[in-house]
Short mmCIF file of C-alpha atoms in Angstrom, two decimals:
data_model
loop_
_atom_site.label_atom_id
_atom_site.label_comp_id
_atom_site.label_asym_id
_atom_site.label_seq_id
_atom_site.Cartn_x
_atom_site.Cartn_y
_atom_site.Cartn_z
CA MET A 1 0.00 0.00 0.00
CA ALA A 2 1.76 3.11 -1.19
CA VAL A 3 1.85 6.32 0.81
CA THR A 4 -0.69 8.84 -0.51
CA GLU A 5 -1.65 12.37 0.49
CA ASP A 6 -5.12 11.34 1.68
CA ARG A 7 -3.84 8.44 3.79
CA PRO A 8 -1.92 9.57 6.92
CA LEU A 9 1.25 7.72 7.82
CA ALA A 10 0.01 7.15 11.39
CA PRO A 11 -3.82 7.24 11.25
CA HIS A 12 -4.11 6.55 15.00
CA GLY A 13 -1.36 8.90 16.08
CA LEU A 14 1.93 8.03 17.71
CA PRO A 15 0.34 5.80 20.42
CA GLY A 16 -1.49 3.74 17.79
CA HIS A 17 1.68 3.52 15.70
CA LEU A 18 3.60 2.23 18.73
CA VAL A 19 0.90 -0.38 19.42
CA GLY A 20 1.15 -1.54 15.79
CA PHE A 21 4.93 -1.86 16.20
CA VAL A 22 4.46 -3.91 19.39
CA GLU A 23 1.97 -6.20 17.62
CA ALA A 24 4.52 -6.76 14.84
CA LEU A 25 7.15 -7.70 17.44
CA ARG A 26 4.77 -10.19 19.03
CA ALA A 27 3.93 -11.69 15.65
CA ARG A 28 7.65 -12.36 15.18
CA GLY A 29 7.93 -14.22 18.49
CA ILE A 30 9.28 -11.39 20.68
CA PRO A 31 7.36 -11.40 23.99
CA VAL A 32 6.20 -7.85 24.75
CA GLY A 33 3.66 -7.39 27.52
CA PRO A 34 1.46 -4.45 28.54
CA SER A 35 4.05 -3.17 31.04
CA GLU A 36 6.78 -3.05 28.37
CA THR A 37 4.39 -1.25 26.03
CA VAL A 38 3.64 1.37 28.70
CA ASP A 39 7.38 1.79 29.31
CA ALA A 40 7.92 2.30 25.58
CA GLY A 41 5.26 5.02 25.55
CA ARG A 42 7.02 6.78 28.42
CA VAL A 43 10.32 6.52 26.53
CA LEU A 44 8.80 8.25 23.50
CA SER A 45 7.44 11.02 25.71
CA VAL A 46 10.91 12.07 26.87
CA LEU A 47 13.12 11.40 23.84
CA ASP A 48 13.82 13.73 20.94
CA LEU A 49 11.74 12.07 18.22
CA LEU A 50 13.95 13.63 15.55
CA ASP A 51 16.91 11.61 16.85
CA ARG A 52 16.05 8.31 15.20
CA GLU A 53 18.90 6.30 16.72
CA ALA A 54 18.03 7.53 20.22
CA VAL A 55 14.45 6.38 19.64
CA ARG A 56 15.71 3.00 18.38
CA GLU A 57 17.87 2.40 21.46
CA GLY A 58 15.28 3.75 23.88
CA LEU A 59 12.52 1.49 22.59
CA ALA A 60 14.93 -1.47 22.55
CA CYS A 61 15.69 -0.93 26.24
CA ALA A 62 11.97 -0.84 27.04
CA LEU A 63 10.75 -3.69 24.83
CA LEU A 64 13.49 -6.32 24.54
CA ARG A 65 14.38 -8.96 27.12
CA ARG A 66 17.11 -10.89 25.29
CA THR A 67 19.94 -9.87 23.00
CA THR A 68 18.88 -12.55 20.51
CA HIS A 69 15.79 -10.45 19.74
CA ARG A 70 17.83 -7.52 18.44
CA ALA A 71 18.14 -8.47 14.75
CA THR A 72 14.39 -8.98 14.43
CA TYR A 73 13.70 -5.79 16.36
CA ASP A 74 16.00 -3.71 14.12
CA GLY A 75 14.36 -5.04 10.96
CA LEU A 76 10.88 -4.16 12.20
CA PHE A 77 12.01 -0.78 13.57
CA ASP A 78 13.31 0.20 10.12
CA LEU A 79 9.87 -0.56 8.68
CA TRP A 80 7.77 1.17 11.35
CA PHE A 81 10.15 4.11 11.86
CA PRO A 82 11.74 4.54 8.39
CA VAL A 83 14.70 6.81 7.84
CA ALA A 84 12.82 8.64 5.08
CA ILE A 85 9.65 8.59 3.00
CA GLY A 86 9.89 8.12 -0.75
CA GLU A 87 12.97 8.95 -2.80
CA ARG A 88 15.69 10.82 -0.95
CA ASP A 89 17.14 13.84 -2.74
CA ALA A 90 20.77 12.86 -2.49
CA ALA A 91 21.87 13.51 -6.07
CA ALA A 92 23.47 16.81 -5.07
CA GLU A 93 25.71 15.04 -2.53
CA VAL A 94 26.19 11.55 -3.99
CA GLU A 95 25.72 11.25 -7.72
CA LEU A 96 26.27 7.92 -9.43
CA PRO A 97 28.72 8.05 -12.36
CA TYR A 98 27.36 7.40 -15.86
CA LEU A 99 29.05 7.03 -19.23
CA PRO A 100 28.19 9.36 -22.13
CA ASP A 101 25.90 6.68 -23.62
CA GLY A 102 23.82 6.58 -20.41
CA ARG A 103 25.19 3.32 -19.02
CA LEU A 104 26.42 3.11 -15.43
CA ASP A 105 30.19 3.57 -15.09
CA VAL A 106 30.77 0.47 -12.97
CA PRO A 107 34.59 0.81 -12.46
CA GLU A 108 34.20 4.42 -11.32
CA LEU A 109 31.30 3.47 -9.06
CA ARG A 110 33.35 0.71 -7.44
CA ARG A 111 36.24 3.15 -6.92
CA MET A 112 33.90 5.69 -5.29
CA LEU A 113 32.46 3.08 -2.96
CA ALA A 114 35.90 1.73 -2.00
CA GLU A 115 37.09 5.24 -1.09
CA MET A 116 33.91 5.88 0.86
CA LEU A 117 34.19 2.63 2.86
CA ALA A 118 37.87 3.30 3.59
CA GLU A 119 37.10 6.73 5.02
CA GLU A 120 36.32 7.02 8.75
CA GLY A 121 32.98 8.60 9.63
CA SER A 122 31.41 8.30 6.17
CA GLY A 123 28.23 6.57 7.40
CA ALA A 124 25.93 9.34 6.17
CA GLN A 125 27.50 9.28 2.72
CA GLN A 126 27.21 5.50 2.59
CA ALA A 127 23.49 5.73 3.41
CA LEU A 128 23.00 8.23 0.59
CA MET A 129 24.98 6.02 -1.79
CA ALA A 130 22.81 3.03 -0.82
CA SER A 131 19.69 5.11 -1.46
CA GLN A 132 20.87 6.09 -4.93
CA LEU A 133 21.82 2.51 -5.79
CA VAL A 134 18.38 1.25 -4.82
CA GLU A 135 16.57 4.05 -6.63
CA GLN A 136 18.57 4.11 -9.86
CA VAL A 137 20.00 0.59 -10.16
CA GLY A 138 17.80 -1.62 -8.02
CA GLN A 139 14.47 -0.49 -9.47
CA TYR A 140 12.67 -2.78 -11.91
CA GLN A 141 9.22 -3.18 -13.40
CA SER A 142 7.12 -6.00 -11.99
CA ALA A 143 3.62 -7.15 -12.93
CA ARG A 144 2.22 -4.83 -10.24
CA GLY A 145 4.32 -1.81 -11.14
CA PRO A 146 7.75 -0.53 -10.09
CA SER A 147 9.56 -2.43 -7.37
CA PHE A 148 13.06 -2.66 -5.92
CA SER A 149 15.68 -5.40 -5.49
CA SER A 150 18.73 -5.31 -3.23
CA TYR A 151 20.32 -8.07 -5.32
CA GLN A 152 20.00 -5.99 -8.46
CA ALA A 153 21.28 -2.89 -6.67
CA LEU A 154 24.43 -4.71 -5.49
CA LYS A 155 24.98 -6.93 -8.52
CA GLU A 156 27.15 -4.45 -10.43
CA VAL A 157 29.10 -2.92 -7.57
CA GLN A 158 29.80 -6.22 -5.72
CA PRO A 159 31.12 -4.65 -2.48
CA GLN A 160 32.35 -8.01 -1.17
CA THR A 161 35.11 -7.93 -3.82
CA LEU A 162 36.42 -4.50 -2.78
CA LEU A 163 38.30 -5.67 0.32
CA ALA A 164 41.78 -5.14 -1.19
CA GLN A 165 40.96 -1.61 -2.43
CA ILE A 166 39.40 -0.62 0.89
CA LEU A 167 42.32 -2.05 2.81
CA ALA A 168 44.76 -0.10 0.63
CA GLY A 169 43.02 3.11 1.66
CA MET A 170 43.08 2.19 5.37
CA THR A 171 46.70 1.02 5.73
CA THR A 172 50.05 2.76 5.46
CA PRO A 173 53.53 1.38 4.69
CA GLY A 174 55.27 -0.01 7.75
CA MET A 175 52.04 -0.77 9.60
CA SER A 176 52.38 -3.70 11.99
CA ASP A 177 50.72 -7.05 11.27
CA PHE A 178 48.40 -6.53 14.21
CA ASP A 179 47.18 -3.15 12.94
CA THR A 180 46.80 -4.57 9.43
CA GLU A 181 44.59 -7.38 10.74
CA ILE A 182 42.48 -4.86 12.68
CA ALA A 183 42.07 -2.82 9.49
CA ARG A 184 41.10 -5.94 7.53
CA ARG A 185 38.39 -6.84 10.04
CA THR A 186 37.16 -3.26 10.07
CA ALA A 187 36.94 -3.28 6.27
CA ARG A 188 34.92 -6.50 6.29
CA THR A 189 32.58 -5.03 8.91
CA ARG A 190 32.03 -1.90 6.81
CA ILE A 191 31.27 -4.00 3.73
CA ASP A 192 28.71 -6.03 5.66
CA ASN A 193 27.17 -2.86 7.09
CA PHE A 194 26.85 -1.34 3.61
CA ARG A 195 25.11 -4.44 2.31
CA ARG A 196 22.69 -4.32 5.24
CA THR A 197 22.07 -0.63 4.55
CA VAL A 198 21.14 -1.40 0.93
CA GLU A 199 18.85 -4.24 2.05
CA ALA A 200 17.15 -2.00 4.63
CA GLU A 201 16.66 0.75 2.03
CA THR A 202 15.15 -1.80 -0.35
CA ARG A 203 12.72 -3.04 2.29
CA ARG A 204 11.73 0.56 3.06
CA ARG A 205 10.92 1.37 -0.55
CA VAL A 206 9.04 -1.89 -1.12
CA ALA A 207 7.08 -1.42 2.13
CA GLU A 208 5.81 1.94 0.87
CA ARG A 209 4.34 0.18 -2.13
CA ILE A 210 2.90 -3.05 -0.71
CA GLY A 211 2.69 -2.33 3.02
CA LYS A 212 5.10 -2.79 5.90
CA GLU A 213 3.11 -5.70 7.37
CA ARG A 214 3.60 -7.74 4.21
CA VAL A 215 7.31 -6.95 3.98
CA ALA A 216 7.71 -7.84 7.65
CA SER A 217 6.27 -11.29 6.96
CA TYR A 218 9.20 -12.25 4.72
CA GLY A 219 11.89 -9.54 4.83
CA VAL A 220 12.66 -9.39 8.55
CA PRO A 221 14.97 -11.93 10.23
CA ARG A 222 13.09 -14.55 12.22
CA GLN A 223 13.99 -15.58 15.73
CA ALA A 224 16.65 -18.27 15.70
CA GLU A 225 14.26 -20.64 17.47
CA ASP A 226 11.67 -20.23 14.69
CA VAL A 227 13.96 -20.76 11.69
CA ASP A 228 13.23 -23.84 9.60
CA PHE A 229 16.12 -26.28 10.08
CA LEU A 230 16.11 -27.34 6.43
CA ARG A 231 16.16 -23.74 5.13
CA ALA A 232 18.41 -22.08 7.68
CA SER A 233 21.44 -20.12 6.53
CA GLN A 234 24.87 -20.55 8.09
CA ALA A 235 24.40 -17.35 10.10
CA GLU A 236 21.04 -18.56 11.42
CA LEU A 237 22.48 -21.95 12.37
CA ALA A 238 25.36 -20.21 14.16
CA GLU A 239 22.88 -18.08 16.12
CA LEU A 240 20.90 -21.21 16.91
CA LYS A 241 23.98 -22.91 18.32
CA ARG A 242 24.61 -19.90 20.55
CA SER A 243 21.10 -20.25 22.00
CA THR A 244 21.53 -23.96 22.77
CA GLN A 245 22.49 -23.49 26.41
CA ARG A 246 19.44 -21.34 27.05
CA LEU A 247 17.15 -23.92 25.42
CA ALA A 248 18.87 -26.67 27.39
CA ARG A 249 18.13 -24.79 30.62
CA ILE A 250 14.48 -24.48 29.59
CA LEU A 251 14.27 -28.20 28.88
CA ALA A 252 16.05 -29.08 32.11
CA SER A 253 13.62 -26.99 34.15
CA ARG A 254 10.64 -28.62 32.44
CA LEU A 255 12.05 -32.08 33.09
CA ALA A 256 12.62 -31.12 36.73
CA VAL A 257 8.97 -30.08 37.08
CA ARG A 258 7.79 -33.33 35.52
CA ARG A 259 10.13 -35.25 37.80
CA ARG A 260 8.71 -33.55 40.90
CA HIS A 261 5.19 -34.44 39.83
CA ALA A 262 6.27 -38.02 39.09
CA LYS A 263 7.53 -38.42 42.67
CA ARG A 264 3.99 -38.41 43.97
CA GLY A 265 3.33 -41.87 42.60
CA GLU A 266 0.05 -43.30 41.30
CA ILE A 267 -3.09 -43.47 43.44
CA ASP A 268 -3.34 -46.68 45.49
CA LEU A 269 -7.04 -47.45 45.05
CA ARG A 270 -7.14 -50.22 47.69
CA LYS A 271 -5.61 -48.13 50.47
CA THR A 272 -7.67 -45.10 49.48
CA LEU A 273 -10.91 -47.07 49.83
CA ARG A 274 -9.82 -48.48 53.21
CA ARG A 275 -9.04 -44.98 54.47
CA SER A 276 -12.40 -43.67 53.22
CA MET A 277 -14.34 -46.08 55.47
CA SER A 278 -14.45 -43.39 58.15
CA THR A 279 -16.06 -40.94 55.72
CA GLY A 280 -18.76 -43.28 54.48
CA GLY A 281 -16.85 -44.35 51.40
CA VAL A 282 -16.12 -40.80 50.17
CA PRO A 283 -12.42 -40.75 49.15
CA ILE A 284 -11.45 -37.46 50.78
CA ASP A 285 -7.85 -38.44 51.48
CA LEU A 286 -6.09 -40.04 48.53
CA VAL A 287 -3.29 -42.52 49.18
CA ASN A 288 -0.47 -42.71 46.62
CA ARG A 289 1.73 -45.70 46.00
CA LYS A 290 5.34 -45.28 46.95
CA PRO A 291 7.05 -44.19 43.75
CA ARG A 292 9.83 -46.32 42.38
CA PRO A 293 11.65 -43.91 40.09
CA GLY A 294 13.73 -45.55 37.44
CA ARG A 295 16.92 -44.17 36.03
CA PRO A 296 16.00 -43.02 32.50
CA GLU A 297 18.30 -44.01 29.67
CA LEU A 298 18.38 -42.28 26.32
CA VAL A 299 19.39 -43.86 23.00
CA LEU A 300 19.76 -41.39 20.13
CA LEU A 301 19.83 -42.69 16.55
CA CYS A 302 20.68 -39.79 14.28
CA ASP A 303 20.90 -39.24 10.51
CA VAL A 304 23.91 -36.94 9.92
CA SER A 305 23.68 -36.80 6.11
CA GLY A 306 23.76 -33.43 4.39
CA SER A 307 20.02 -33.17 3.80
CA VAL A 308 19.23 -32.91 7.52
CA ALA A 309 22.59 -31.68 8.83
CA GLY A 310 21.27 -28.50 10.46
CA PHE A 311 18.52 -30.34 12.33
CA SER A 312 20.74 -33.23 13.40
CA ASN A 313 23.63 -31.03 14.50
CA PHE A 314 21.45 -28.81 16.66
CA THR A 315 19.63 -31.76 18.24
CA LEU A 316 22.92 -33.48 19.03
CA LEU A 317 24.15 -30.29 20.66
CA LEU A 318 20.94 -29.97 22.67
CA VAL A 319 20.96 -33.59 23.85
CA SER A 320 24.65 -33.31 24.72
CA ALA A 321 23.81 -30.33 26.95
CA LEU A 322 21.11 -32.43 28.66
CA ARG A 323 23.24 -35.50 29.34
CA GLU A 324 23.31 -34.96 33.09
CA GLN A 325 19.51 -35.36 33.15
CA PHE A 326 19.85 -39.09 32.34
CA SER A 327 21.65 -42.02 33.88
CA LYS A 328 23.03 -43.03 30.49
CA VAL A 329 23.08 -41.49 27.03
CA ARG A 330 24.24 -43.42 23.98
CA ILE A 331 24.47 -41.61 20.65
CA PHE A 332 24.53 -43.43 17.30
CA ALA A 333 24.99 -41.76 13.91
CA PHE A 334 24.42 -43.04 10.39
CA VAL A 335 24.32 -42.18 6.73
CA ASP A 336 23.85 -45.64 5.30
CA ASN A 337 25.61 -47.49 8.13
CA THR A 338 25.34 -47.04 11.90
CA ASP A 339 28.14 -46.60 14.41
CA GLU A 340 28.25 -45.44 18.03
CA VAL A 341 29.63 -41.91 18.44
CA THR A 342 29.02 -41.34 22.15
CA ARG A 343 32.76 -41.13 22.74
CA PHE A 344 32.99 -37.99 20.61
CA PHE A 345 30.67 -35.99 22.86
CA ASP A 346 31.69 -34.64 26.24
CA PRO A 347 31.10 -31.32 28.06
CA HIS A 348 34.39 -29.92 26.76
CA THR A 349 34.12 -30.89 23.08
CA GLN A 350 32.76 -28.42 20.53
CA LEU A 351 30.12 -29.73 18.14
CA ASP A 352 32.15 -28.94 15.01
CA GLU A 353 35.08 -30.91 16.38
CA ALA A 354 32.83 -33.83 17.31
CA LEU A 355 31.26 -33.92 13.84
CA GLN A 356 34.67 -33.86 12.16
CA ARG A 357 35.73 -36.82 14.23
CA ILE A 358 32.47 -38.64 13.47
CA PHE A 359 33.01 -38.44 9.71
CA ALA A 360 36.75 -39.14 10.00
CA GLU A 361 36.75 -41.97 12.53
CA ALA A 362 33.25 -43.49 12.76
CA ASP A 363 32.00 -46.14 10.36
CA ILE A 364 28.83 -44.33 9.24
CA VAL A 365 29.30 -44.23 5.47
CA GLY A 366 29.11 -47.47 3.54
CA PHE A 367 29.77 -48.23 -0.09
CA ASN A 368 26.95 -46.09 -1.47
CA GLY A 369 27.27 -42.99 0.70
CA HIS A 370 23.58 -41.99 0.43
CA SER A 371 20.95 -42.14 3.16
CA ASP A 372 19.72 -45.69 3.65
CA TYR A 373 17.47 -45.95 6.71
CA GLY A 374 16.80 -49.65 6.17
CA ASN A 375 20.47 -50.61 6.20
CA ALA A 376 21.13 -48.19 9.08
CA LEU A 377 18.42 -49.81 11.20
CA THR A 378 19.62 -53.30 10.30
CA SER A 379 23.27 -52.57 11.13
CA PHE A 380 22.22 -50.86 14.37
CA ALA A 381 20.20 -53.89 15.51
CA ALA A 382 22.92 -56.34 14.46
CA ASP A 383 26.02 -54.52 15.74
CA PHE A 384 24.56 -53.08 18.95
CA PRO A 385 21.96 -55.60 20.18
CA ASP A 386 22.31 -54.41 23.79
CA ALA A 387 21.80 -50.71 23.05
CA VAL A 388 18.00 -50.68 23.38
CA THR A 389 16.56 -52.23 26.52
CA SER A 390 13.26 -52.17 28.39
CA ARG A 391 14.52 -49.09 30.29
CA SER A 392 15.56 -47.14 27.18
CA ALA A 393 13.94 -44.20 25.47
CA LEU A 394 14.72 -44.52 21.75
CA LEU A 395 14.81 -41.23 19.84
CA ILE A 396 15.33 -41.37 16.05
CA LEU A 397 16.24 -38.19 14.14
CA GLY A 398 15.85 -37.93 10.38
CA ASP A 399 13.65 -37.11 7.40
CA ALA A 400 12.97 -40.81 6.61
CA ARG A 401 14.03 -40.39 2.96
CA THR A 402 15.37 -43.80 2.03
CA ASN A 403 16.40 -43.16 -1.60
CA TYR A 404 13.77 -45.78 -2.59
CA ARG A 405 15.49 -48.54 -0.62
CA ASP A 406 13.86 -51.10 1.69
CA PRO A 407 12.83 -49.24 4.89
CA GLU A 408 13.11 -52.43 7.01
CA LEU A 409 9.89 -51.81 8.91
CA GLN A 410 10.14 -55.09 10.80
CA THR A 411 13.54 -54.17 12.23
CA LEU A 412 12.16 -50.86 13.47
CA SER A 413 9.12 -52.63 14.91
CA ASP A 414 11.37 -54.98 16.88
CA LEU A 415 13.34 -52.05 18.33
CA VAL A 416 10.15 -50.20 19.26
CA GLY A 417 8.83 -53.32 20.95
CA ILE A 418 11.89 -53.56 23.17
CA ALA A 419 12.18 -49.87 24.14
CA LYS A 420 10.18 -48.36 26.99
CA HIS A 421 9.58 -45.24 24.88
CA ALA A 422 10.18 -44.75 21.15
CA HIS A 423 9.72 -41.58 19.10
CA TRP A 424 10.83 -40.28 15.69
CA LEU A 425 11.58 -36.57 15.15
CA ASN A 426 11.19 -35.47 11.53
CA PRO A 427 12.33 -31.99 10.33
CA GLU A 428 10.17 -32.11 7.19
CA PRO A 429 6.64 -30.68 7.03
CA ARG A 430 4.00 -33.27 7.75
CA SER A 431 2.51 -32.61 4.31
CA ASN A 432 5.70 -33.99 2.71
CA TRP A 433 5.70 -37.28 4.60
CA GLY A 434 5.37 -40.10 2.09
CA SER A 435 6.17 -37.94 -0.94
CA GLY A 436 8.92 -39.02 -3.32
CA ASP A 437 11.40 -41.33 -1.59
CA SER A 438 10.05 -40.53 1.89
CA ALA A 439 9.01 -43.58 3.91
CA ALA A 440 7.71 -41.45 6.78
CA ASP A 441 4.12 -42.49 6.13
CA ARG A 442 5.08 -46.14 6.59
CA TYR A 443 7.44 -45.55 9.52
CA GLN A 444 4.78 -43.63 11.45
CA GLN A 445 2.60 -46.75 11.40
CA VAL A 446 5.31 -48.43 13.50
CA ILE A 447 6.63 -45.58 15.64
CA GLU A 448 5.16 -42.29 16.87
CA MET A 449 6.50 -39.58 14.56
CA HIS A 450 6.63 -35.86 15.37
CA GLU A 451 7.19 -32.86 13.13
CA CYS A 452 10.17 -30.81 14.39
CA ARG A 453 10.96 -28.08 11.88
CA SER A 454 12.36 -25.44 14.23
CA ALA A 455 14.12 -25.18 17.57
CA SER A 456 11.02 -23.89 19.34
CA GLN A 457 8.98 -26.80 17.97
CA LEU A 458 11.75 -29.24 18.88
CA THR A 459 11.95 -27.87 22.42
CA ALA A 460 8.20 -28.21 22.92
CA VAL A 461 8.15 -31.79 21.58
CA VAL A 462 11.25 -33.01 23.40
CA SER A 463 10.11 -31.54 26.73
CA GLN A 464 7.03 -33.77 26.52
CA LEU A 465 8.75 -36.87 25.17
CA LEU A 466 11.89 -37.28 27.26
CA PRO A 467 11.35 -39.67 30.18
CA VAL A 468 11.76 -38.57 33.77
#
């Protein structure tokens, strides 16, 4: 929805605009309550509203509870409190170079940008340059009229390839290696910041045409816990790994609550009826059996092939952080053959190091090298017959895509019959189960299968499944 003269930018005033911003934050998974909203209103009443960065930081202090919310918050703030409206008149200060025939002078443009990024305190000029790139280079005609593309705006200039030129403008002969490395990191940071500036400018211009709510639905970073495992970028997976300890604490507290409730034991009907004789048979005082808590054991059977790597890696990291909640944890990995990898996981080992050792030292890849759940289940049952017992909780991780090979349903059925609990966590949408080479529809007839596409979904499912 484009901005027009007869449609005010904030039809309900600043308070209504703030409420809309809070609703957008909630829609993106950021918990903002009434008290935080009131605090944000008080912040706006004392800040200089013309100082956009002061407003950004003030509202962040009032509304955010965790640092992991910041990326999502910044993306939504740029949409609800844009730096400008419409095209910015920056041609007088930053004018893109053109050849006599009207084509963009790409070498000169790259030189200008490199000099600008090498100069200290050129943030305002970089913002104007980004605006001109989006307006003049990133604009294209779509079926619904003019639109803007950050990819098209950056395609010609390619700032990621300007590191050497920027570094040449930031260093001097005789500079120490330490100072040179600092300059190199600074140059990379400035390149990343310029790319983000162009992307933010693109979102702003598109939001004016189709509405900020629609752009927010796809153009703003999601919370790490809500990112789809199978579509997550490397940056999102890295952020997800950083949040593992917090999610592990959440799971541990939920397990502790369930364990406290489990200590009460089941109702002893016979003793309850005997005690209710004095009340005419009305069971006022319930008698519980003395609980006999078992020591839960966890057996993890995990597909570590490339198609589900993000899901498997995060779940392994999460389970590794929860190991102290169980008397015994045994971890098995497979691609088309299964091997035990418990020895690679300990409280001091990083996940990346553990995975490297798994692929280098464990016997998980057979002759074919493609996912083969049937052979993985068969080799697991044959090579580790004592792994699953009547006290075990069996947890299988994978998308159940067998590459059209025999799924070995009977082998899985035998394992499920032995285990005290058995569950399958699948990172694919439920609507895809059974499509193509997926045997999920057949496996779920043997074992209880759960959709786990994101960390928040995984946390909710695992907190209910893990035994206490």
